[in-house]
Each structure stands twice: as C-alpha cells, then as structure tokens.
GROMACS .gro file of C-alpha atoms in nm:
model
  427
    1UNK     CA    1   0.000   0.000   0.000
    2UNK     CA    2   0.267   0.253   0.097
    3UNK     CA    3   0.482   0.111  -0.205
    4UNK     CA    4   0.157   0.215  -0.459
    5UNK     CA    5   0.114   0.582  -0.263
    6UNK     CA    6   0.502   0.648  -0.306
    7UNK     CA    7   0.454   0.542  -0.675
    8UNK     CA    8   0.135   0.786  -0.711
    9UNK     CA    9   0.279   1.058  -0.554
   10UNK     CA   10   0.617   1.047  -0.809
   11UNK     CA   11   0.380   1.034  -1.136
   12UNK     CA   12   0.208   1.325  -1.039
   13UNK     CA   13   0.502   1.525  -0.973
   14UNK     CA   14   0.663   1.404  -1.271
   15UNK     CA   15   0.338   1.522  -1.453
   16UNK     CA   16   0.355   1.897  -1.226
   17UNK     CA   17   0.701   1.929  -1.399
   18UNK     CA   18   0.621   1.898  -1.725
   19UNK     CA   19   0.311   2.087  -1.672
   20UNK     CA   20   0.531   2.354  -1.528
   21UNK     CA   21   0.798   2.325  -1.820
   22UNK     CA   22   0.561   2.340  -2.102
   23UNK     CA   23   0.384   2.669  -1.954
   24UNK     CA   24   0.767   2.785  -1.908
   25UNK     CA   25   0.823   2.715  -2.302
   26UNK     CA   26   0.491   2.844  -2.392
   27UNK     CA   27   0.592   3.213  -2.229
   28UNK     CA   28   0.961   3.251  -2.342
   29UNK     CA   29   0.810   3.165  -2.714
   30UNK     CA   30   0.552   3.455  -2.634
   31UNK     CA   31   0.799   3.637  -2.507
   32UNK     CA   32   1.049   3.583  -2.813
   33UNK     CA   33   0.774   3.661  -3.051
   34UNK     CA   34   0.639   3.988  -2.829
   35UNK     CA   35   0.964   4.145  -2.795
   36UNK     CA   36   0.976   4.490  -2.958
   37UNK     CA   37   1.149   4.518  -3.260
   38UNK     CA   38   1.455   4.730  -3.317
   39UNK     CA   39   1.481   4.982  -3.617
   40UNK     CA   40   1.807   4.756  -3.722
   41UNK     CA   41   1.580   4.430  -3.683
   42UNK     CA   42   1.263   4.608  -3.904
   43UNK     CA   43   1.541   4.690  -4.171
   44UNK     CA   44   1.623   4.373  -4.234
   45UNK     CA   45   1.312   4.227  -4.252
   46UNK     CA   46   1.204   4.499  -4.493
   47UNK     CA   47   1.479   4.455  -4.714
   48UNK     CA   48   1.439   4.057  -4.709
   49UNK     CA   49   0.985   4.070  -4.700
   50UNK     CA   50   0.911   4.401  -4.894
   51UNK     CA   51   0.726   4.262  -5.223
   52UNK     CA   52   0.845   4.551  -5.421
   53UNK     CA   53   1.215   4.491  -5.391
   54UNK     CA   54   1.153   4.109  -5.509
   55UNK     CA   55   0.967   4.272  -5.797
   56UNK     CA   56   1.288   4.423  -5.860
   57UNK     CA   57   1.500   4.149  -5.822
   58UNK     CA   58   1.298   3.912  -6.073
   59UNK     CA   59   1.373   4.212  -6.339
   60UNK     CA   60   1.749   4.146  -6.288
   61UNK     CA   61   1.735   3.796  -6.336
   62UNK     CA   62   1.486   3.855  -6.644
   63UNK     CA   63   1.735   4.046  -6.810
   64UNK     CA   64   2.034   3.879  -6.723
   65UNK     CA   65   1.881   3.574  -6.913
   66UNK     CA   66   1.749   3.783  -7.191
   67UNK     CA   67   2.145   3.914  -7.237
   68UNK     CA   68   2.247   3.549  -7.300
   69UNK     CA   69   1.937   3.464  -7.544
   70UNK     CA   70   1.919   3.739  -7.766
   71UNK     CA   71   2.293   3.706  -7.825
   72UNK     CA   72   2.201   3.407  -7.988
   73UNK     CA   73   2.153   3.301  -8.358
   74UNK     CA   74   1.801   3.235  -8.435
   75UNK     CA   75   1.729   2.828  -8.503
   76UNK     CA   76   1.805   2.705  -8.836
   77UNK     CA   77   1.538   2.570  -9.040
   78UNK     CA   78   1.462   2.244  -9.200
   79UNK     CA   79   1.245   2.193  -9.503
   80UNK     CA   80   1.131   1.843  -9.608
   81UNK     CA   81   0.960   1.870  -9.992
   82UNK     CA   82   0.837   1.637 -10.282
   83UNK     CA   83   0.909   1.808 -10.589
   84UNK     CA   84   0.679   1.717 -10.969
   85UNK     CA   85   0.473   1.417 -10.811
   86UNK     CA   86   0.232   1.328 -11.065
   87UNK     CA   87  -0.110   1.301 -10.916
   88UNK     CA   88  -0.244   1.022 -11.144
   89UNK     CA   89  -0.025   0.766 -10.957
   90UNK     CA   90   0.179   0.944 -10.704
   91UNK     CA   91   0.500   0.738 -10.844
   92UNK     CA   92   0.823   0.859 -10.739
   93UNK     CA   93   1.010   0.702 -11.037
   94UNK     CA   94   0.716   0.779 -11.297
   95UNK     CA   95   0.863   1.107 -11.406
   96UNK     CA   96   1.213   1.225 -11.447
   97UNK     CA   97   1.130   1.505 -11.224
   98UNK     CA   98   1.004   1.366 -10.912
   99UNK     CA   99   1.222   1.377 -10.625
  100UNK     CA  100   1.238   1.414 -10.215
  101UNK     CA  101   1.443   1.691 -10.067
  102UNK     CA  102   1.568   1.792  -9.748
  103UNK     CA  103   1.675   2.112  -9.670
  104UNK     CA  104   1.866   2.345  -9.420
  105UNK     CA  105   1.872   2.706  -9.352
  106UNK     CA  106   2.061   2.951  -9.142
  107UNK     CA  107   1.977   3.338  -9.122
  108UNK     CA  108   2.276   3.551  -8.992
  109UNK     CA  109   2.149   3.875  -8.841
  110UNK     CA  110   2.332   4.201  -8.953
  111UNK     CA  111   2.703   4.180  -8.893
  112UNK     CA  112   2.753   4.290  -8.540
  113UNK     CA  113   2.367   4.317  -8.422
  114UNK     CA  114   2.380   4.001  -8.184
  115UNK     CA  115   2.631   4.107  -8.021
  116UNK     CA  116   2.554   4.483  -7.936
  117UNK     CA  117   2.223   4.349  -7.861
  118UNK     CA  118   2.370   4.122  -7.617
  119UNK     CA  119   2.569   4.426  -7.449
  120UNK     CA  120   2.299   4.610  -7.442
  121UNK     CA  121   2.055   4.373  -7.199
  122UNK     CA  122   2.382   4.354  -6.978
  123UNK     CA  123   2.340   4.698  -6.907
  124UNK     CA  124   1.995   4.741  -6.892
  125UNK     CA  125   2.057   4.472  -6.606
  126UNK     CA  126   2.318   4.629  -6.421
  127UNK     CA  127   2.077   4.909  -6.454
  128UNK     CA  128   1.798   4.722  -6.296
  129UNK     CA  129   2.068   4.650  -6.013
  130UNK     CA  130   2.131   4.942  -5.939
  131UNK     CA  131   1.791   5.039  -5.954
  132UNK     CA  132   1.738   4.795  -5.692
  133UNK     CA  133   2.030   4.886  -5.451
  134UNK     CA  134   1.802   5.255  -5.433
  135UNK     CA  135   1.446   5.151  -5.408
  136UNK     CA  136   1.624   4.956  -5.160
  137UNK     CA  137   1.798   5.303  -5.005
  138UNK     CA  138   1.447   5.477  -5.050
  139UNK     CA  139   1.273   5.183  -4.847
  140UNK     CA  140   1.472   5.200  -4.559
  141UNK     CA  141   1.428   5.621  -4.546
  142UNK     CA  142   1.060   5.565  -4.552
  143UNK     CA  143   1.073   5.294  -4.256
  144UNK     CA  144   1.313   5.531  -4.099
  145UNK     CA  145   1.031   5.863  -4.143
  146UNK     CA  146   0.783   5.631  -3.985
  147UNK     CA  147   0.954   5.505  -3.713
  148UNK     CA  148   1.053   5.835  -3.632
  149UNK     CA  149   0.757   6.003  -3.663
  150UNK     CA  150   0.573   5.683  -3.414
  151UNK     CA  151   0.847   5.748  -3.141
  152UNK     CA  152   0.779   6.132  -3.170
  153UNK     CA  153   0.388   6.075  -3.134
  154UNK     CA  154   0.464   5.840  -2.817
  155UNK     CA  155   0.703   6.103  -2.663
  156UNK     CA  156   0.429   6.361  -2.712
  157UNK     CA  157   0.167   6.157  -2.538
  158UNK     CA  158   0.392   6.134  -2.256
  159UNK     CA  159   0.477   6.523  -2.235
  160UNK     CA  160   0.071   6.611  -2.279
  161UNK     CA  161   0.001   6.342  -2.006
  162UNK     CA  162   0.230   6.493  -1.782
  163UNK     CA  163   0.126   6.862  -1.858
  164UNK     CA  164  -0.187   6.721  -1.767
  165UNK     CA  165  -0.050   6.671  -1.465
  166UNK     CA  166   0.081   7.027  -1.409
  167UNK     CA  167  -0.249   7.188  -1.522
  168UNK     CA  168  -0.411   6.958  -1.208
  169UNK     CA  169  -0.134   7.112  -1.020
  170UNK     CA  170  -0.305   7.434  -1.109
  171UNK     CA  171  -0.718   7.300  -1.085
  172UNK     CA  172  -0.580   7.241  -0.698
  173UNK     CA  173  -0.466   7.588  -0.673
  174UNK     CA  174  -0.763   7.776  -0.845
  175UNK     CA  175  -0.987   7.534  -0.592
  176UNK     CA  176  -0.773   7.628  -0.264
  177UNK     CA  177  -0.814   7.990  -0.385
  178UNK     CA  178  -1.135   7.928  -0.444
  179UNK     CA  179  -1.254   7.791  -0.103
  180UNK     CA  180  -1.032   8.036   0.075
  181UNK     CA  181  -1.287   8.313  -0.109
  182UNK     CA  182  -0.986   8.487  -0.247
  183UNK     CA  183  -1.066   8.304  -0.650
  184UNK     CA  184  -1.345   8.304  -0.811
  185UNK     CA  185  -1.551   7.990  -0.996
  186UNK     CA  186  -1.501   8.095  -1.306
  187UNK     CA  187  -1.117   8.064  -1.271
  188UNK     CA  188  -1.184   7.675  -1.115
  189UNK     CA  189  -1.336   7.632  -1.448
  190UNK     CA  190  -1.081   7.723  -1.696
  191UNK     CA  191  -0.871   7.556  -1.500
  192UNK     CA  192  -1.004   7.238  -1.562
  193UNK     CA  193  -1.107   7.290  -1.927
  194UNK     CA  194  -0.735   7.388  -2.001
  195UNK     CA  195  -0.669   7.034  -1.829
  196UNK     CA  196  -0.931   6.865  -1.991
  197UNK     CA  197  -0.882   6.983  -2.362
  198UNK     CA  198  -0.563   6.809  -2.343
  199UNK     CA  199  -0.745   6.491  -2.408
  200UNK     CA  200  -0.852   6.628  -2.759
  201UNK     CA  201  -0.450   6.641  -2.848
  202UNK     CA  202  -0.350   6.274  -2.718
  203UNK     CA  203  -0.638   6.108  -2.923
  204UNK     CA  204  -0.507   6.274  -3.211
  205UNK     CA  205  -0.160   6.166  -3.176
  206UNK     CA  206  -0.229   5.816  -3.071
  207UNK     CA  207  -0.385   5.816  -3.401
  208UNK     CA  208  -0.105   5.907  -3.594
  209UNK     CA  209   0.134   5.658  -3.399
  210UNK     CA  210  -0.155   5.390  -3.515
  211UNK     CA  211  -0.134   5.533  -3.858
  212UNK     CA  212   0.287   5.511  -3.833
  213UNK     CA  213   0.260   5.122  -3.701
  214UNK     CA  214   0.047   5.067  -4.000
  215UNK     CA  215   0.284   5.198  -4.221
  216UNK     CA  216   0.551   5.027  -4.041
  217UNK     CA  217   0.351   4.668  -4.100
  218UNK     CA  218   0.271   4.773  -4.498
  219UNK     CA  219   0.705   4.835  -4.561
  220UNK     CA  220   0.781   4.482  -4.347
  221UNK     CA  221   0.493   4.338  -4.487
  222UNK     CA  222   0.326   4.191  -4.171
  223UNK     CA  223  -0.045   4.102  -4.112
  224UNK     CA  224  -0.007   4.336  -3.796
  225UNK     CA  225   0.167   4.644  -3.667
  226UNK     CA  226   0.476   4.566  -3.478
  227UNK     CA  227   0.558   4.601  -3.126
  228UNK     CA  228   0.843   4.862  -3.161
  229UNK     CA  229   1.117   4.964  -2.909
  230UNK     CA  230   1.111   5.300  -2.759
  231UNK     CA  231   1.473   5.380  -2.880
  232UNK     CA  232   1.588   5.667  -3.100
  233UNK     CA  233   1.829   5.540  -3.330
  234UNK     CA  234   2.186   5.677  -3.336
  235UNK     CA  235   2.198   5.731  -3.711
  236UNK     CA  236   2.518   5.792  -3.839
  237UNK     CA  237   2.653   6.165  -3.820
  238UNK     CA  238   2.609   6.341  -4.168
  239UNK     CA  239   2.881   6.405  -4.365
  240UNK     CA  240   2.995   6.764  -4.514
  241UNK     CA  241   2.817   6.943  -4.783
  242UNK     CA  242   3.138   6.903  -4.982
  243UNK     CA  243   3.156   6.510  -4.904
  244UNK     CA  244   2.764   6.466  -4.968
  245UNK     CA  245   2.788   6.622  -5.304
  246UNK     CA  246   3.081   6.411  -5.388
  247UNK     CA  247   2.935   6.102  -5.308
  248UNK     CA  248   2.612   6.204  -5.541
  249UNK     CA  249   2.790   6.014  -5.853
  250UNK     CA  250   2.812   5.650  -5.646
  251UNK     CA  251   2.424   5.744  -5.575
  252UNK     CA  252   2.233   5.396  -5.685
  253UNK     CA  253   1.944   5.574  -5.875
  254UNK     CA  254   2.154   5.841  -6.030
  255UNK     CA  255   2.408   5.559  -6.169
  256UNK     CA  256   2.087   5.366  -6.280
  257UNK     CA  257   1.990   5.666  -6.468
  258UNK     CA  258   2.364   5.662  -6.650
  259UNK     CA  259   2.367   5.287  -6.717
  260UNK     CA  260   2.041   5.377  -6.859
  261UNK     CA  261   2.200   5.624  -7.085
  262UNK     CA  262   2.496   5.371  -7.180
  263UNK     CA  263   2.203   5.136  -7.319
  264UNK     CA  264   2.037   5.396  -7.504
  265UNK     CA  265   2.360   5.485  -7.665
  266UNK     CA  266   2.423   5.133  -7.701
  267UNK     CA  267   2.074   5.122  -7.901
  268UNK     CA  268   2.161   5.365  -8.160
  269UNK     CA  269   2.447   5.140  -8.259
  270UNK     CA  270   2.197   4.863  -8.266
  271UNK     CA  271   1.980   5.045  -8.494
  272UNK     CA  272   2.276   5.132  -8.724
  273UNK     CA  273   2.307   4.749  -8.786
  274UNK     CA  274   1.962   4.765  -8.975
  275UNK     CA  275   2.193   4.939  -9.291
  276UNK     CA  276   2.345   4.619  -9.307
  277UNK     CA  277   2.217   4.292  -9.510
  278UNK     CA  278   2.054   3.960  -9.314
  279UNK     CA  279   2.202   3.661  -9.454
  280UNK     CA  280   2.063   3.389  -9.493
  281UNK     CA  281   2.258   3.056  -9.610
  282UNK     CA  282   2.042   2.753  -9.761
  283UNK     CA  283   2.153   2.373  -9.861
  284UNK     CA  284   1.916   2.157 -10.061
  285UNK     CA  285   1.976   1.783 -10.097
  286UNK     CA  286   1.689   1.638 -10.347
  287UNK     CA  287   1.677   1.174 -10.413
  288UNK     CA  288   1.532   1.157 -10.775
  289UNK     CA  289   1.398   0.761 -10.815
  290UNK     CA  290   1.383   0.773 -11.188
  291UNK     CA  291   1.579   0.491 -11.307
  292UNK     CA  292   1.936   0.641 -11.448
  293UNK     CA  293   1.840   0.984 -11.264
  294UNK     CA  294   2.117   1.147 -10.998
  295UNK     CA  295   2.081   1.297 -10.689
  296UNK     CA  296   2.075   1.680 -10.671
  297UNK     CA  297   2.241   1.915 -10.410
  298UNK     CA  298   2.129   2.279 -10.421
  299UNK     CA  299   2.325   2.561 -10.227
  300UNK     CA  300   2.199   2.920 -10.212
  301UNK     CA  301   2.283   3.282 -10.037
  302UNK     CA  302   1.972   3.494  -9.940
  303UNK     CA  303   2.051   3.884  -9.847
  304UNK     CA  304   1.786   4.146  -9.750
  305UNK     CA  305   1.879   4.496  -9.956
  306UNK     CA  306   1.853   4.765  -9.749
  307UNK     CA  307   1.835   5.003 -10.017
  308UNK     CA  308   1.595   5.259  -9.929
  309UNK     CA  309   1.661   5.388  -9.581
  310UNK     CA  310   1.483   5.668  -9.556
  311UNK     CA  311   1.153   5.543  -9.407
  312UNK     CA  312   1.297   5.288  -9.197
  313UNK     CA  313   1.671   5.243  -9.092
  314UNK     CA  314   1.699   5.636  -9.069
  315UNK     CA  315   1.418   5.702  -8.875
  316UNK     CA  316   1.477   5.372  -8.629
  317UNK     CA  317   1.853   5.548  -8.605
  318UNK     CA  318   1.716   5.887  -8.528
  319UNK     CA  319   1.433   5.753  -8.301
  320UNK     CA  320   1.745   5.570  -8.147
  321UNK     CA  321   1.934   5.908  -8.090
  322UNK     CA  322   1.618   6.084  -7.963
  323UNK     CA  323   1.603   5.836  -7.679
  324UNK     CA  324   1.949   5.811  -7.600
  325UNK     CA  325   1.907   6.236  -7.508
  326UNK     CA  326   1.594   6.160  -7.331
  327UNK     CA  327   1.803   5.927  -7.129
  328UNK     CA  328   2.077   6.199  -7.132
  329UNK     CA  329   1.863   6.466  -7.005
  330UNK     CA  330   1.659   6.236  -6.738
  331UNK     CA  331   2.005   6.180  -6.580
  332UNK     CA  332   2.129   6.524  -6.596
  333UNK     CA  333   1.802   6.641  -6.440
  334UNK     CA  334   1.800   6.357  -6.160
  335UNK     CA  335   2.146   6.466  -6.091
  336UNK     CA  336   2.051   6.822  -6.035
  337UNK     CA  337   1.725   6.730  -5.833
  338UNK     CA  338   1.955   6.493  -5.607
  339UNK     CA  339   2.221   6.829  -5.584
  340UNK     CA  340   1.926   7.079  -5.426
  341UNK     CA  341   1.810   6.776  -5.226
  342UNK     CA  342   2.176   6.721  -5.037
  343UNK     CA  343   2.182   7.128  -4.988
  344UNK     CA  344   1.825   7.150  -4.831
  345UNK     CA  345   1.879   6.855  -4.652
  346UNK     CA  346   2.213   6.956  -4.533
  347UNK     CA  347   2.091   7.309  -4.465
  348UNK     CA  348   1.797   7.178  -4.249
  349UNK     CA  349   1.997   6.964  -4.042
  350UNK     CA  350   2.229   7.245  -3.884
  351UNK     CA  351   1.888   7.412  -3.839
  352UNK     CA  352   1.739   7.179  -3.683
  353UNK     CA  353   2.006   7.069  -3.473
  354UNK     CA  354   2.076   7.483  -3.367
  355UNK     CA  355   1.724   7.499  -3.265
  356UNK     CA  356   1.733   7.136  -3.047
  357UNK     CA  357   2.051   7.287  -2.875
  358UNK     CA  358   1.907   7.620  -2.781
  359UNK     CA  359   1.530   7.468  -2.704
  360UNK     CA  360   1.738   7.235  -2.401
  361UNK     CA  361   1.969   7.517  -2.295
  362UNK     CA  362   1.709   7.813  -2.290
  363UNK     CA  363   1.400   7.798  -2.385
  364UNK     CA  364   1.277   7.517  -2.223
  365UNK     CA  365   1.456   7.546  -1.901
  366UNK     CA  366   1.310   7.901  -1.857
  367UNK     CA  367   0.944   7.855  -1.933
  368UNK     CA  368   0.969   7.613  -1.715
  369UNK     CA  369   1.101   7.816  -1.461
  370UNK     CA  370   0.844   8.078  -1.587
  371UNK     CA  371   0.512   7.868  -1.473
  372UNK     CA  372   0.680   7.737  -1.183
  373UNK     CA  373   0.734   8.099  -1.073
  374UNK     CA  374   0.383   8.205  -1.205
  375UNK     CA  375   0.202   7.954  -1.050
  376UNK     CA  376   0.334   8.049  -0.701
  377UNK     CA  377   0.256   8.377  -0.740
  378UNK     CA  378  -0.091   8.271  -0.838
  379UNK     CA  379  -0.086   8.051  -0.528
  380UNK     CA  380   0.011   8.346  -0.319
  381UNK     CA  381  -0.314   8.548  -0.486
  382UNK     CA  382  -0.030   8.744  -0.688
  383UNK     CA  383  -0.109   8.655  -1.001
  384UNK     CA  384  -0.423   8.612  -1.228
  385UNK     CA  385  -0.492   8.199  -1.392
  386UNK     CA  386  -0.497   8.376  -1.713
  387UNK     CA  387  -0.061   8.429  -1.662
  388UNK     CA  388  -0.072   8.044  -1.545
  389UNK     CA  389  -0.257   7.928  -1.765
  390UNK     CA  390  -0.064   8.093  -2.079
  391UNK     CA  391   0.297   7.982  -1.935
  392UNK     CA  392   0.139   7.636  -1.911
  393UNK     CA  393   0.083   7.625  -2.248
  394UNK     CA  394   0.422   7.796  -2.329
  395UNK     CA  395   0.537   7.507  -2.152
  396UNK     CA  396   0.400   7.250  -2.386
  397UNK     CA  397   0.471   7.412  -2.690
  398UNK     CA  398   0.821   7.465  -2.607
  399UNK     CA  399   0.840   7.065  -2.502
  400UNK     CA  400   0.674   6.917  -2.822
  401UNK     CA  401   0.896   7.203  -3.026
  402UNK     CA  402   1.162   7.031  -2.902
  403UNK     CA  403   1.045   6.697  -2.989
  404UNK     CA  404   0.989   6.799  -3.314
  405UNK     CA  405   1.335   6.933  -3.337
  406UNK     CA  406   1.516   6.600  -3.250
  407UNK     CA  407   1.271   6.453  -3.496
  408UNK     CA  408   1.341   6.631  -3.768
  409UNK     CA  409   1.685   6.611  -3.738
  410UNK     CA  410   1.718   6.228  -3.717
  411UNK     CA  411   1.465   6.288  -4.068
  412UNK     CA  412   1.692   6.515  -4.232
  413UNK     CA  413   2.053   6.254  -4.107
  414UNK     CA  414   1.807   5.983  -4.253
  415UNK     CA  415   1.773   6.169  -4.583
  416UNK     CA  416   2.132   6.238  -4.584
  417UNK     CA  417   2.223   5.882  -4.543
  418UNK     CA  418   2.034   5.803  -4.829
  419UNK     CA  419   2.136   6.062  -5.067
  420UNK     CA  420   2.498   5.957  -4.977
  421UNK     CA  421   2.447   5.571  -5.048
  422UNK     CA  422   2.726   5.387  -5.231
  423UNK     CA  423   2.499   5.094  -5.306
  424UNK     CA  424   2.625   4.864  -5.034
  425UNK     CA  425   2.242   4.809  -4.919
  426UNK     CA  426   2.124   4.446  -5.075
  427UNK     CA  427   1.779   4.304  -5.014
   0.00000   0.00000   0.00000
C-alpha cells in the first residue's frame, strides 16, 4: 500500500514538472515573438519581405537571361519537300522530275547586331541592379520617417500626459483659492477645461502613432503592426556638404539613370546594324527515283537589300538618338534634383540641430522656470490663472517644439544617409 502511494505521488510530480515546463516554453516563445522590434531588426526584414524589392529582383534575373538569349543566332530551319509528283499515280520514279528533298537554312542577323544586342541587356541589367540597390535606399528612409515620426507621437503623449499633470497642479490651486474666497468659480473652471482639452491632443496623436505602425507593418509586410522599441536610433553623423555632393555620382538611382544612358547609346548602334544585309545561307539535298536519274544538291545565299533607308533604318537610327538624349537629359536632371536635395537637406539639419541645442539650454529650461514661478505667485493670490494658464501652455509648446526638433533632425541625417548611399544596401 505505501509502495503504490510512493509510486502515485512520483507520477504526479513528474506530470507537475512537465506541466510547469511546457507553460515555461509556452511564455519565453511569447515572449520571443512579443519582444519589440529594433529599427536595425525592421530593416532587415524589410529589405528581405518588402514585395516591391523582389519585384525588382525578378527584373534582374529577367534580363540577365534575356542578355544570353538574344545574343544568340536564331534556329536554323529544315524543309522536307516532294518536288513534280504526278497526281495520277503518285509514283516517285514515274517522271524524271520527281524527287524528295531535305533542306537546311541559317539566317545571320546584320554583322555585329547580336552582339551589341547582347551588351545592351547587360546593361539594362546592371541598370535594374542598381535600380534595386536605391528603391532599396528609398525603403529603408521611408521605414526610418515612420519610425521616427511613431516614437515622436509616443514622446508627445507622454509630455501632454504629464502637462496634464501640471495643469491639475493648477485645478488644486484655483480650488484652494477658491474655497479660501480669495478666487473666483469661473477661474476653477478654466482651470479644468485647459486640463481637460488636453485629451482632444493625445487622441489625435495616438492616431497618428496607429497610422505610423500601420505603415511600419505595410514596408515589413506583416499582417499586424509591430511592437516597436522605444529607442531613437543613433543614425550615423552626416557628412559635409562638400563630401555629400561628392558622393552624389556613387548614388544607386543616379548611376541607374547613366547605365540607362549607356544602353540607349548602345541602341543607336543597334539600330545602325539595320543598314546592313541579313544573310541567310540555304543547302538543298533532293533523291530523284527515276531509273538512271542522280541525286541533286542545291546551295543558295539569301541577303535582304537595305536600299531605301529613308523610311525605316533612318528614322529607327534617329528615333534611337532621340532616346538616348531623353536618357541623357533624365540623368542630368535627376542629378541636379539629387544636388538641391543634399543642400536643403544639409541646410535643415544644422537648423534643426541649432534649434534642439538652444530649445534644451534656454528655452525650455526658462518657461519652465516661468510657470513654476507664475504659479506660485498665483498661489500666493499674486497673479491672475490667465498668466498660469498661458505659461502652461508655453510650456508645452516649447516641449513638443523640441520633440519635433530631434525629430526632424534624425529625418533630415536619414535623408542624408540616403542621398549619400554607395549601393552597399542588398535586399
């Protein structure tokens, strides 16, 4: 009996255990999957998930197989035949005349065409990888704006909630006033509708956070917005104007727009083949089985004559010539718009980061200092809610200004990053 108890007793605390292990398992693997993500962590998934960069990366390998195929001479062509087979009998050895033949054909494209051709789908592919190496640049600034702007919206709920806090600071004193008959009502009133309008501005910006997550979840492609850590990144420092606008020319979309020139050039010697012949070599072997009859071989050269070029290989050239400016001037103007785009970018980050300096050493500090003082003075019947109420607010607006500030200057290092990308980013 005691032998069976002791034998009870050990199953079910064997079974307690691995009850106890397998809730254990269960919460790490929630707690693995919860974790907030990191704006390293959301890159990478973005630049391994995003549909739009695969889209991308299927063109590459698209063209880089075109490259090798159209390179290629087209297939030959074989011809089977009966030649003068008379219908009353369908006798190959009736007539003289009647034979079988077999023949084979090659056409040779205009001397040099393959080849250009060829060339010319390379660089339309290095083109479409470079391409790819800046969507790639531009995907990882837009998951930068939004994760940027969704810590600045959670920041600002946090400064509103605790100027909430301060303006109940100041319901408190407009009541003690109040009660003491040295206030009046009317001030305990806009006290607390200064207080409670502050509601208004966190529902708004606990929308846009929600409309930032979503954003987040479209550029990682997830069903759901992410948990995301409360960190501001440390982007890397900017470099000079002068360094930025030497880097432009390694800038993946402005050296996909000059590959894209190089193949348009590359097409106008591609349409300059079309003055050139196609030639097209033919061998004929015919069996005649008329008794004493030989065999027959037949051998032939076919050339096109391009011999009026006026309303085709000239205007295929010049349409090839047009394009290859178009191209031209689409890279010349890309390089320009990227030029203005480092200098207001540059220009707005000293800004920014002049005003984020002086906001924490003065402004801040002192209207601060300016409500604390006010409010005392109100305390101390010194001082009308009207002056407490407007350094209150002076307060808040100089602590989301300053949110703002570091904000936009992480935005404009962001943009700077990008516009100074060498192409190392791969998806």
């Amino acid at each position: 009996m005691h032998i069976h108890s002791r034998g009870r007793l050990i199953q079910s605390a064997g079974s307690r255990i691995r009850f106890l292990t397998g809730i254990l398992l269960v919460l790490s693997a929630t707690t693995v999957w919860a974790a907030p993500l990191s704006l390293q962590e959301a890159e990478a998934i973005a630049l391994r998930q995003n549909p739009g960069l695969g889209v991308l990366a299927q063109k590459i390998a698209e063209l880089r197989h075109q490259a090798i195929a159209v390179a290629q001479l087209p297939d030959p062509h074989l011809a089977l035949g009966a030649a003068n087979l008379p219908l009353n009998s369908f006798s190959m050895n009736q007539q003289q005349m009647s034979m079988l033949s077999v023949g084979l054909s090659q056409t040779f494209p205009s001397f040099g065409k393959l080849g250009l051709k060829g060339q010319q789908t390379g660089i339309e592919a290095r083109e479409a990888a470079d391409t790819l190496r800046g969507r790639s640049a531009e995907l990882v600034l837009l998951l930068r704006r939004a994760w940027l702007q969704a810590l600045y919206a959670e920041d600002a709920v946090a400064t509103v909630r605790h100027q909430e806090r301060l303006r109940s600071e100041t319901v408190q004193a407009a009541l003690a006033l109040y009660r003491s008959a040295q206030g009046s009502q009317a001030d305990v009133f806009r006290a607390r509708l200064a207080r409670d309008s502050l509601a208004n501005d966190i529902s708004k910006l606990q929308s846009d956070r929600a409309s930032d997550l979503a954003q987040i979840a479209q550029i990682l492609n997830l069903p759901e917005p992410p948990s995301i850590a409360h960190r501001w990144p440390n982007l890397p420092p900017p470099p000079t104007l002068a360094e930025a606008e030497a880097r432009l020319s390694g800038q993946p979309l402005l050296r996909a727009a000059q590959a894209q020139t190089r193949a348009a050039q590359m097409g106008v010697r591609v349409a300059k083949t079309g003055y050139w012949p196609e030639v097209t070599v033919s061998v004929d072997y015919g069996q005649d089985f008329y008794p004493g009859s030989p065999n027959w071989l037949s051998a032939g050269v076919d050339l096109s004559l391009p011999i009026f070029p006026g309303d085709r290989q000239d205007q295929d050239v010049a349409a090839a010539r047009a394009k290859a400016l178009q191209a031209q001037y689409h890279y010349e103007d890309q390089h320009l718009a990227l030029t203005r785009q480092a200098r207001a970018a540059f220009a707005r980050y000293a800004a920014f980061k002049a005003q984020l300096e002086r906001t924490d050493r003065q402004l801040l500090p002192t209207a601060r200092a300016a409500f604390s003082a006010t409010l005392a003075a109100y305390s101390a019947g010194r001082a009308e809610l009207s002056a407490v109420l407007r350094t209150q607010k002076d307060v808040l607006g100089y602590a989301l200004t300053r949110l703002q500030y570091r904000r936009d200057l992480a935005l404009s290092a962001a943009e700077l990053d990008f516009l100074t990308t060498q192409g190392e980013i791969q998806p």
